[in-house]
mmCIF file of the N, C-alpha and C atoms, coordinates in Angstrom:
data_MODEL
# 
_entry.id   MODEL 
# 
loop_
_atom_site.group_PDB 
_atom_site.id 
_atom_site.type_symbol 
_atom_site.label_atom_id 
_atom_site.label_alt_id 
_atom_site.label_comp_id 
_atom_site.label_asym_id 
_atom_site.label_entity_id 
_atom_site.label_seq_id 
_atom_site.pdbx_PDB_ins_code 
_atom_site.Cartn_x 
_atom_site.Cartn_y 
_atom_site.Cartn_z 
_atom_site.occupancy 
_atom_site.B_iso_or_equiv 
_atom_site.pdbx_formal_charge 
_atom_site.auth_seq_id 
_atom_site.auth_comp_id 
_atom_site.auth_asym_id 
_atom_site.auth_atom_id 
_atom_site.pdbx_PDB_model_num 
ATOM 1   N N  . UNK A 1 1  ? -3.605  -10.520 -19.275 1.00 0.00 ? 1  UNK A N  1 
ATOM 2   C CA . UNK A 1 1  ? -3.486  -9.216  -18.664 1.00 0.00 ? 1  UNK A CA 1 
ATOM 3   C C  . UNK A 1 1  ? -2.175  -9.127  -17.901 1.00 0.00 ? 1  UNK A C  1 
ATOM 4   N N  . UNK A 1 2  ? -1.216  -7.639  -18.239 1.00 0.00 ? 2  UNK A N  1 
ATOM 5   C CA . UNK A 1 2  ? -0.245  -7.635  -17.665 1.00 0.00 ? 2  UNK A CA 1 
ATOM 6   C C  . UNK A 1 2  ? -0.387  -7.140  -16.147 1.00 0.00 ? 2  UNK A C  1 
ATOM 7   N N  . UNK A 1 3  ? -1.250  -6.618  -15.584 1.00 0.00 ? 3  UNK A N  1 
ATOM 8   C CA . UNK A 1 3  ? -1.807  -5.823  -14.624 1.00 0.00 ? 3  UNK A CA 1 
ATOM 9   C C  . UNK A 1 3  ? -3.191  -5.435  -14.360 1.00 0.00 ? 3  UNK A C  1 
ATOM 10  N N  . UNK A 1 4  ? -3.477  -6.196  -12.994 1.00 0.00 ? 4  UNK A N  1 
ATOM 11  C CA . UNK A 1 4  ? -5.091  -5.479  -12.982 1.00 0.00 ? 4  UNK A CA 1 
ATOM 12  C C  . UNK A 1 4  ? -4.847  -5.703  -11.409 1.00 0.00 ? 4  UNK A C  1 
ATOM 13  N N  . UNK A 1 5  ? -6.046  -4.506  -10.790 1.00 0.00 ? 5  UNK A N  1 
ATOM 14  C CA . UNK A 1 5  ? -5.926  -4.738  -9.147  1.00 0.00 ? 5  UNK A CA 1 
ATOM 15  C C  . UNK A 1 5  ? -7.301  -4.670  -8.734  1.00 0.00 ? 5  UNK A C  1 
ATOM 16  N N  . UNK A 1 6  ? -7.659  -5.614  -7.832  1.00 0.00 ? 6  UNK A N  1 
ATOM 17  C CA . UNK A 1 6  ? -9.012  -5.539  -6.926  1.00 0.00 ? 6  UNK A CA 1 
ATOM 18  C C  . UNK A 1 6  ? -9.051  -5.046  -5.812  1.00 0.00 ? 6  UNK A C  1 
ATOM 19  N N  . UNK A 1 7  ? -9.680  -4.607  -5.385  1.00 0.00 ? 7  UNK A N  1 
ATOM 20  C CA . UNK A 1 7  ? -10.255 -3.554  -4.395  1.00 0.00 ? 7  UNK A CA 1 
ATOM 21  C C  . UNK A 1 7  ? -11.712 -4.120  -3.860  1.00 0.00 ? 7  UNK A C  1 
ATOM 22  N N  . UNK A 1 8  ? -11.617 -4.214  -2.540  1.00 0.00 ? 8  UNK A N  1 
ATOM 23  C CA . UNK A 1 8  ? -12.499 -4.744  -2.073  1.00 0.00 ? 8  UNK A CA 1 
ATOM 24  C C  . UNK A 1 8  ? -13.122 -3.454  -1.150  1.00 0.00 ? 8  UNK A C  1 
ATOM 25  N N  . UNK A 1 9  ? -14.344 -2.722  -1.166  1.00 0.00 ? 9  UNK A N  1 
ATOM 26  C CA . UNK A 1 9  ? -15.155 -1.662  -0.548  1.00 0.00 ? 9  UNK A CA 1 
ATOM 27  C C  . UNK A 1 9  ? -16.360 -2.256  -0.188  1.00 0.00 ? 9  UNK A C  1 
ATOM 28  N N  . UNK A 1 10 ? -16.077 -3.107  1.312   1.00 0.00 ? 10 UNK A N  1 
ATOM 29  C CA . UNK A 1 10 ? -17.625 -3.372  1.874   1.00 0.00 ? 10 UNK A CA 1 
ATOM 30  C C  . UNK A 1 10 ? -18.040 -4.299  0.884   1.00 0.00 ? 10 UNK A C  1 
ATOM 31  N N  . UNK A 1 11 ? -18.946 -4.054  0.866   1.00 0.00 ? 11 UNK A N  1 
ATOM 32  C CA . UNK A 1 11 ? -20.123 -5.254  -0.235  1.00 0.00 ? 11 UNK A CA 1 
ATOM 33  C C  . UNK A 1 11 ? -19.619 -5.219  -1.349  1.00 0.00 ? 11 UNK A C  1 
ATOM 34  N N  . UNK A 1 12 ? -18.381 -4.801  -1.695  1.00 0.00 ? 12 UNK A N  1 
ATOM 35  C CA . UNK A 1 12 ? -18.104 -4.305  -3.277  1.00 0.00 ? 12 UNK A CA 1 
ATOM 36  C C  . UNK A 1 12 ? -16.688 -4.592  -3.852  1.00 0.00 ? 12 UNK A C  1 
ATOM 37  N N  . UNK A 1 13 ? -16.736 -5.371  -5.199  1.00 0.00 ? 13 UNK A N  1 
ATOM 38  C CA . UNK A 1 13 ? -15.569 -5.723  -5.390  1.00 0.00 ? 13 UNK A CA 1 
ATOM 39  C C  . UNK A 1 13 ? -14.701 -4.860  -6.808  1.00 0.00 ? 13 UNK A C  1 
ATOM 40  N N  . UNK A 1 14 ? -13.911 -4.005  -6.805  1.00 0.00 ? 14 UNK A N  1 
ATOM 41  C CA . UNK A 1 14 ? -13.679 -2.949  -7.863  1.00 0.00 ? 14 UNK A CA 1 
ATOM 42  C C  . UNK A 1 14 ? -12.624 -4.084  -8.724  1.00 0.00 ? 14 UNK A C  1 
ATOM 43  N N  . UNK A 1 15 ? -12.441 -4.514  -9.735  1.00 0.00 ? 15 UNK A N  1 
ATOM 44  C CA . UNK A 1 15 ? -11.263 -4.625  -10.521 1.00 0.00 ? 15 UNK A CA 1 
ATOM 45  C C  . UNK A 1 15 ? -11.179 -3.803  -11.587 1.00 0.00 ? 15 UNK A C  1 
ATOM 46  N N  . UNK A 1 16 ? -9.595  -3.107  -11.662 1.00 0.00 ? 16 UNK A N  1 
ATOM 47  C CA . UNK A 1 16 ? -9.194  -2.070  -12.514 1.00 0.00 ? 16 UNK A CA 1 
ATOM 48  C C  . UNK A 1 16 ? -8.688  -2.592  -13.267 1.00 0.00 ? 16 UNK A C  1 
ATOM 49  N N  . UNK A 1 17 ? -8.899  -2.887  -14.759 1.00 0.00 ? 17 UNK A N  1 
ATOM 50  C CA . UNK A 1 17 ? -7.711  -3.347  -15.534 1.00 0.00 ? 17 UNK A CA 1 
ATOM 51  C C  . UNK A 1 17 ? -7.393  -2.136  -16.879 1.00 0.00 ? 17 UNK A C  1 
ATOM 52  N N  . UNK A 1 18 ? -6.508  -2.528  -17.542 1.00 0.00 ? 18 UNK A N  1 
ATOM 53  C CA . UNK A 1 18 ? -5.598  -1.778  -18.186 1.00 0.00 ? 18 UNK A CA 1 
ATOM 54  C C  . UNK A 1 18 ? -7.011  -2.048  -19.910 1.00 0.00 ? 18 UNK A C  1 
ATOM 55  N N  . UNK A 1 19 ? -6.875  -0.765  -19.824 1.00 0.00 ? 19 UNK A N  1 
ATOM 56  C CA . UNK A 1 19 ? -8.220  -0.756  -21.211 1.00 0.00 ? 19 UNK A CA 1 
ATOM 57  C C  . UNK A 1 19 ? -7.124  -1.220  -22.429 1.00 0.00 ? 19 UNK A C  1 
ATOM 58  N N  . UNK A 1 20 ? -6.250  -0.753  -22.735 1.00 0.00 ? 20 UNK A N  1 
ATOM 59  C CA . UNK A 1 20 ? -5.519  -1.687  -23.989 1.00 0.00 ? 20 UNK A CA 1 
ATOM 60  C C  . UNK A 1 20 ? -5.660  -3.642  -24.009 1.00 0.00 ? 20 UNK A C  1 
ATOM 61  N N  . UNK A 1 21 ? -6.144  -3.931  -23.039 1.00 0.00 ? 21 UNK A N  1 
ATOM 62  C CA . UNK A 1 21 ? -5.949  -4.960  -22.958 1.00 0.00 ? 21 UNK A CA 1 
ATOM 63  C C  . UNK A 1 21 ? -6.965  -6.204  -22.663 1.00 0.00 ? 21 UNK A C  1 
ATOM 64  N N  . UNK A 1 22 ? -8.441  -5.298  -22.928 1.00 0.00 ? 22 UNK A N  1 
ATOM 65  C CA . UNK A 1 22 ? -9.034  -6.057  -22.246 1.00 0.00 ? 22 UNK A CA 1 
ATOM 66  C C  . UNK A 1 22 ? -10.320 -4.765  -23.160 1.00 0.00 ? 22 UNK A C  1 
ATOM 67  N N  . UNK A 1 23 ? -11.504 -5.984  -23.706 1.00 0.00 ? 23 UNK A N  1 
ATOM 68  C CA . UNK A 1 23 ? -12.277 -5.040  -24.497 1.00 0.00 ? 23 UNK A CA 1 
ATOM 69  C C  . UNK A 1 23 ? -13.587 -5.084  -23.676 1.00 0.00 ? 23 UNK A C  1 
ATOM 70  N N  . UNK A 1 24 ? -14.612 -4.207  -24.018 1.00 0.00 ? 24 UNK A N  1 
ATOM 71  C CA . UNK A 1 24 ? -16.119 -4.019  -23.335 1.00 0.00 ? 24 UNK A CA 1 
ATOM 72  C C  . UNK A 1 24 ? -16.690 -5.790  -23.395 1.00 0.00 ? 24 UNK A C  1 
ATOM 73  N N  . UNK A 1 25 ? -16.413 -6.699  -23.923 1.00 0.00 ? 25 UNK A N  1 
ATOM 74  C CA . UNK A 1 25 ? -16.999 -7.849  -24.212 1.00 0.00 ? 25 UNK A CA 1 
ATOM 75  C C  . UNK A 1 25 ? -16.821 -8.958  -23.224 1.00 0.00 ? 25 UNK A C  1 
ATOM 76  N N  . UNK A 1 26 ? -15.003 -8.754  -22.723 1.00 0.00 ? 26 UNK A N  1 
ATOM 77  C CA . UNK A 1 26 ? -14.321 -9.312  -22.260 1.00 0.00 ? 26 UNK A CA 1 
ATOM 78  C C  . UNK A 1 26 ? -14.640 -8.839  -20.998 1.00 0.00 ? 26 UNK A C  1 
ATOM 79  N N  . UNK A 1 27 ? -14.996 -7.271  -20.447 1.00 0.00 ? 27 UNK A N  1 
ATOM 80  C CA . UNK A 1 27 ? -15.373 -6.858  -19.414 1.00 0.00 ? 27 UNK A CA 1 
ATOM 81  C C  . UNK A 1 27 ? -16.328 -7.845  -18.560 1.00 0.00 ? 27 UNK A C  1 
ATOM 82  N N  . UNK A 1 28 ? -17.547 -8.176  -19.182 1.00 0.00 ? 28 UNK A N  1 
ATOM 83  C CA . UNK A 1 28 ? -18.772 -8.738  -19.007 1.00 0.00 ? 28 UNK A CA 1 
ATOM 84  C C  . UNK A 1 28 ? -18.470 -10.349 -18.509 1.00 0.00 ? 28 UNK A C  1 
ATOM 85  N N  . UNK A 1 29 ? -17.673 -10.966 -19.410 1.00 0.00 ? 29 UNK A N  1 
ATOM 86  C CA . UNK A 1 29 ? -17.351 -11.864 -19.157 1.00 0.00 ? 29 UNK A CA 1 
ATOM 87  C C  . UNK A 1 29 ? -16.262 -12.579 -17.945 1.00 0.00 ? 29 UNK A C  1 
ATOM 88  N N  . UNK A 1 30 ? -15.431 -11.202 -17.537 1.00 0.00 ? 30 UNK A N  1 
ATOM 89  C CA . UNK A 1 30 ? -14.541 -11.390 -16.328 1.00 0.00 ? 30 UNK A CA 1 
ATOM 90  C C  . UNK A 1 30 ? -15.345 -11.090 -15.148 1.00 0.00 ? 30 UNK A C  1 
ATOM 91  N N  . UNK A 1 31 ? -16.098 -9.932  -15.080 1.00 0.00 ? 31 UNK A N  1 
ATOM 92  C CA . UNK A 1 31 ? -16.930 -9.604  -13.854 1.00 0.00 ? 31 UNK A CA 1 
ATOM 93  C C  . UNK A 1 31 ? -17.750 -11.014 -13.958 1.00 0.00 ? 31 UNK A C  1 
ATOM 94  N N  . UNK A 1 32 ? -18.584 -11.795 -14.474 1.00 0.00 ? 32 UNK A N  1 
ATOM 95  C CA . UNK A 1 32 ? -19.130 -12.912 -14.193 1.00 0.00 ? 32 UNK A CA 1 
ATOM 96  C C  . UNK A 1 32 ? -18.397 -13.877 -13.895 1.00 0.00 ? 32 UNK A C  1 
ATOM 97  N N  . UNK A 1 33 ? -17.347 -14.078 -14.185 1.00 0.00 ? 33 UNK A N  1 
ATOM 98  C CA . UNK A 1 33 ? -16.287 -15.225 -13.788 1.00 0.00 ? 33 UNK A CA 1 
ATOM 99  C C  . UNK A 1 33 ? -16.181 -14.707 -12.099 1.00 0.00 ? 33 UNK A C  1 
ATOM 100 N N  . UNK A 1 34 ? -15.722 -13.642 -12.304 1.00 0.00 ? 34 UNK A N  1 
ATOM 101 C CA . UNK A 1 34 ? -15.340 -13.191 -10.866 1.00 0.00 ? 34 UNK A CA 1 
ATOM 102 C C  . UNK A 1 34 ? -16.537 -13.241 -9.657  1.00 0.00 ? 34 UNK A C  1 
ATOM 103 N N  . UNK A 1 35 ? -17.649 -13.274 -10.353 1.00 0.00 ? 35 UNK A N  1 
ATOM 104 C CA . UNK A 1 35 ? -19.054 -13.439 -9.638  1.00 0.00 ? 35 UNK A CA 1 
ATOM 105 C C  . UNK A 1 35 ? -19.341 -14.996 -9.033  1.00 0.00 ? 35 UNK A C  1 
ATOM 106 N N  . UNK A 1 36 ? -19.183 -15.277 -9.749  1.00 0.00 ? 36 UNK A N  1 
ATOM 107 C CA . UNK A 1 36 ? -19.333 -17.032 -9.806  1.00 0.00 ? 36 UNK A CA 1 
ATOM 108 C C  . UNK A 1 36 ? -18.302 -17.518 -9.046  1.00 0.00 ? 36 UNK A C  1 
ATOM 109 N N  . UNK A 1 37 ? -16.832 -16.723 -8.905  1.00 0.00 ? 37 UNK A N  1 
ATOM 110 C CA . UNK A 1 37 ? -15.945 -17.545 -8.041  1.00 0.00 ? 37 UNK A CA 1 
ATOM 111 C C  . UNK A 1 37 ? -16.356 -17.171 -6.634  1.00 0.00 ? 37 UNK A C  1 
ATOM 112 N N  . UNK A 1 38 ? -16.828 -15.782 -6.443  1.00 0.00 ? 38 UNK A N  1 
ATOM 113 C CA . UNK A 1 38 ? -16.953 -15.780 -5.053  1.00 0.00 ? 38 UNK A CA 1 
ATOM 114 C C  . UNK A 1 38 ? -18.437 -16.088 -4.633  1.00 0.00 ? 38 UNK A C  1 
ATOM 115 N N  . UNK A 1 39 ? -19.294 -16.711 -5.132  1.00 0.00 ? 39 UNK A N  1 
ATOM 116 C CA . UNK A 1 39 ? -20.370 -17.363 -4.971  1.00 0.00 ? 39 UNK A CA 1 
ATOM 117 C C  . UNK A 1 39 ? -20.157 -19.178 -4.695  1.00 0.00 ? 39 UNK A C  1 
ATOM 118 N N  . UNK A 1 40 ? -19.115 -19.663 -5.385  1.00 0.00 ? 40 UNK A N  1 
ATOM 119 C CA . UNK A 1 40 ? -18.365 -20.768 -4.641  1.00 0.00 ? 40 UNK A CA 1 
ATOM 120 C C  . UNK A 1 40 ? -17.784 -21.408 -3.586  1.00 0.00 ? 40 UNK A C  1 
ATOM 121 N N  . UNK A 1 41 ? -17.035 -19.999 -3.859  1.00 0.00 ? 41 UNK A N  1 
ATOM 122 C CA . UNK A 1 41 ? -15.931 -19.934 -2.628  1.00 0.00 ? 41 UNK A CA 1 
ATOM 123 C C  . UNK A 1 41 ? -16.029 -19.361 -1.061  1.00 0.00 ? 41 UNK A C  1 
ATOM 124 N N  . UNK A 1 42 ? -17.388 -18.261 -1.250  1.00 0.00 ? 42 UNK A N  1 
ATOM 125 C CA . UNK A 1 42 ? -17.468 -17.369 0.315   1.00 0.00 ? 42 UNK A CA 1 
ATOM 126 C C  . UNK A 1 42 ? -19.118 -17.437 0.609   1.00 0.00 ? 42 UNK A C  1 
ATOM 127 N N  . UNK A 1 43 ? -19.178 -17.648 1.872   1.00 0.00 ? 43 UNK A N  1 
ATOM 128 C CA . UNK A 1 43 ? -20.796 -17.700 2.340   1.00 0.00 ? 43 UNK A CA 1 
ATOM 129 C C  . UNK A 1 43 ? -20.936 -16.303 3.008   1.00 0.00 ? 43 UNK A C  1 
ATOM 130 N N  . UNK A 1 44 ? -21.647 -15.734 2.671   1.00 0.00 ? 44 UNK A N  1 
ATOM 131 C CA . UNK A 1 44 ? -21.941 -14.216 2.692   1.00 0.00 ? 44 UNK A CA 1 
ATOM 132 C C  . UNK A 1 44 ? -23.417 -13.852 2.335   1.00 0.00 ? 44 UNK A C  1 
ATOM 133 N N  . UNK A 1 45 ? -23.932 -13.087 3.528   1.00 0.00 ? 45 UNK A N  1 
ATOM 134 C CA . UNK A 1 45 ? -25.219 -12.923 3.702   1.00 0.00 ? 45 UNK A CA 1 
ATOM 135 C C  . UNK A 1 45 ? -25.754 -11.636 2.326   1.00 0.00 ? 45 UNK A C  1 
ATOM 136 N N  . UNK A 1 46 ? -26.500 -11.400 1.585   1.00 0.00 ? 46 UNK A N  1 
ATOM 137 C CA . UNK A 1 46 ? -26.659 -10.371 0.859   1.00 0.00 ? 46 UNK A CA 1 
ATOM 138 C C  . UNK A 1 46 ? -26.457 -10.452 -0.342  1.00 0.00 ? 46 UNK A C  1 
ATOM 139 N N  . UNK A 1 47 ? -26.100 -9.294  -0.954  1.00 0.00 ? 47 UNK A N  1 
ATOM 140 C CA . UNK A 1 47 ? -25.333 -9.573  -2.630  1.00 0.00 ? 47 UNK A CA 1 
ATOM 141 C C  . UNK A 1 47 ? -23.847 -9.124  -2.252  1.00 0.00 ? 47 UNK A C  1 
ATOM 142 N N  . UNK A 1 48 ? -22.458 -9.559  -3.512  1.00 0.00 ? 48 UNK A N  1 
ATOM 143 C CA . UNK A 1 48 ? -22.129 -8.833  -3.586  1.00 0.00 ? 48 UNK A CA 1 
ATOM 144 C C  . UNK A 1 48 ? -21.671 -8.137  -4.664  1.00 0.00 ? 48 UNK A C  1 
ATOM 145 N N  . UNK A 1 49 ? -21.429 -6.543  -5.129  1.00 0.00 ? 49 UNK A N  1 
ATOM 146 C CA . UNK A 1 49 ? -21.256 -5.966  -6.284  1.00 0.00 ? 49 UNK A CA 1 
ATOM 147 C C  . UNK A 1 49 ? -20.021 -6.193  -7.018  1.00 0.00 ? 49 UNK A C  1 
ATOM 148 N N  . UNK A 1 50 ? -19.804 -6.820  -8.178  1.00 0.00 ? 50 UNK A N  1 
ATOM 149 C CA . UNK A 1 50 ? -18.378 -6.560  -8.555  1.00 0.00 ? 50 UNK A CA 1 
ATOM 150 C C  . UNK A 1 50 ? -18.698 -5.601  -9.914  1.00 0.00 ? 50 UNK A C  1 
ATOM 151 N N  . UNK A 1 51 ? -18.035 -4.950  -10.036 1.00 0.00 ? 51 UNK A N  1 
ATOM 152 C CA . UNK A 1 51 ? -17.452 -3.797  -10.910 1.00 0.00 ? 51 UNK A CA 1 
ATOM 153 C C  . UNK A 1 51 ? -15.985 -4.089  -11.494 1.00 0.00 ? 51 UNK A C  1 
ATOM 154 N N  . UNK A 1 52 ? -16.292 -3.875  -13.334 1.00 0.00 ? 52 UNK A N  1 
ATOM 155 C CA . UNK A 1 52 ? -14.599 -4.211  -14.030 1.00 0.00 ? 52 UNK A CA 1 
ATOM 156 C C  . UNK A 1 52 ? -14.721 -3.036  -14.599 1.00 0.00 ? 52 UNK A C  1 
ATOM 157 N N  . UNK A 1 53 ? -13.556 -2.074  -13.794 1.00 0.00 ? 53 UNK A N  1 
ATOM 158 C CA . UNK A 1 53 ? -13.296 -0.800  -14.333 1.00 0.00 ? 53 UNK A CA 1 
ATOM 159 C C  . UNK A 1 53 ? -11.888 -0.581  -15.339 1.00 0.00 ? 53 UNK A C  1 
ATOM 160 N N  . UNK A 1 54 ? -12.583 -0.119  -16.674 1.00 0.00 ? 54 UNK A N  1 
ATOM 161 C CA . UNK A 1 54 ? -11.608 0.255   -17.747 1.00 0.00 ? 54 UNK A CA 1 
ATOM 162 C C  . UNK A 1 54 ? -11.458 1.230   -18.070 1.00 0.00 ? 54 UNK A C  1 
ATOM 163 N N  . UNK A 1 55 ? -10.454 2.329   -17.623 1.00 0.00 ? 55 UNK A N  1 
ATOM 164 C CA . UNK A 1 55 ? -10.548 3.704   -17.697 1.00 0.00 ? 55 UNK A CA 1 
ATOM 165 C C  . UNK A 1 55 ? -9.222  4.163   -18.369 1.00 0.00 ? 55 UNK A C  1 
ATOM 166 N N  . UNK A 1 56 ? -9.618  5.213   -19.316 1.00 0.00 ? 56 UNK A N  1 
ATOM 167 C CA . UNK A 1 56 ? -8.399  5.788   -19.508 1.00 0.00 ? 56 UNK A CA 1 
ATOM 168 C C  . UNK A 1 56 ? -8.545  7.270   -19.466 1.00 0.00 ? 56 UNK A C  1 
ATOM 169 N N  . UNK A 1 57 ? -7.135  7.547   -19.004 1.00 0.00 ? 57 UNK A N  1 
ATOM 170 C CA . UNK A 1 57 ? -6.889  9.064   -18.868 1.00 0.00 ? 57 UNK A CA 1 
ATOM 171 C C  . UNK A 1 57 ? -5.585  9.949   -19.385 1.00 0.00 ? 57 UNK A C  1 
ATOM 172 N N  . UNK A 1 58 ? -5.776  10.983  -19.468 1.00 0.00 ? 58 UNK A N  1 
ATOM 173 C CA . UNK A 1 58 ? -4.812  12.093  -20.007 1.00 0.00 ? 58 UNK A CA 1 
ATOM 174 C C  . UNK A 1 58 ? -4.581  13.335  -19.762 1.00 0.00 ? 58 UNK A C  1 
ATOM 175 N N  . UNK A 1 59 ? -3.803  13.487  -19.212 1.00 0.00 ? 59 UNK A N  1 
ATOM 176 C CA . UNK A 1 59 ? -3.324  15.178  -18.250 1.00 0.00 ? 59 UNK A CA 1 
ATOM 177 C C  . UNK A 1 59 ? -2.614  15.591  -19.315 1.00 0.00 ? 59 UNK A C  1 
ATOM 178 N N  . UNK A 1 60 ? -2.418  16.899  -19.412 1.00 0.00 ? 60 UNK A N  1 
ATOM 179 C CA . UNK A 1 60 ? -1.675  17.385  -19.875 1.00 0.00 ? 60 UNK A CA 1 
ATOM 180 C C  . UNK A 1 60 ? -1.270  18.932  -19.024 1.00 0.00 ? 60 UNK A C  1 
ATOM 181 N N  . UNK A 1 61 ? -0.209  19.681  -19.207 1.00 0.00 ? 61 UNK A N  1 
ATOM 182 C CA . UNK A 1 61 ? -0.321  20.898  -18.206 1.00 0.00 ? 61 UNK A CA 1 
ATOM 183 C C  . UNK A 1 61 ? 0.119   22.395  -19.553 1.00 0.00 ? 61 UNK A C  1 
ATOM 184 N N  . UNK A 1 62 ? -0.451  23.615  -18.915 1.00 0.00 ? 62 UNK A N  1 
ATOM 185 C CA . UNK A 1 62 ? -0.270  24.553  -19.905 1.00 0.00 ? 62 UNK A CA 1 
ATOM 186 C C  . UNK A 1 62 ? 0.613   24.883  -18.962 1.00 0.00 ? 62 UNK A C  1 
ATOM 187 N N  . UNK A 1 63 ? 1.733   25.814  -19.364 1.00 0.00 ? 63 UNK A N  1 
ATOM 188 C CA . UNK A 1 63 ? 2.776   26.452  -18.636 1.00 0.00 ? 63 UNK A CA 1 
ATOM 189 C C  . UNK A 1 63 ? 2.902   28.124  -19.470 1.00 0.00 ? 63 UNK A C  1 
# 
């Protein structure tokens, strides 16, 4: 991946990555990686949510 950013909201961990680059399969498999590291790494009372957001979009303007 050439670019992806995490976002941390409270109990909640957002990573955005670039949909050319990264398929629905691969999604599943990074949010669990990413689950598992901070279940290692941080003692934290609760759950917490991670979310791998792949979005694409397209504006266009009428003039």
């Amino acid at each position: 991946m050439d670019k992806s950013f995490a976002i941390q909201a409270g109990r909640e961990v957002r990573i955005m990555v670039v949909p050319e680059q990264i398929n629905d399969d691969d999604m599943v498999l990074l949010a669990r990686d990413i689950s598992k590291k901070i279940e290692e790494s941080l003692e934290y009372p609760g759950q917490i949510k991670v979310n791998v957001i792949r979005e694409s979009r397209v504006t266009d303007y009428a003039k």
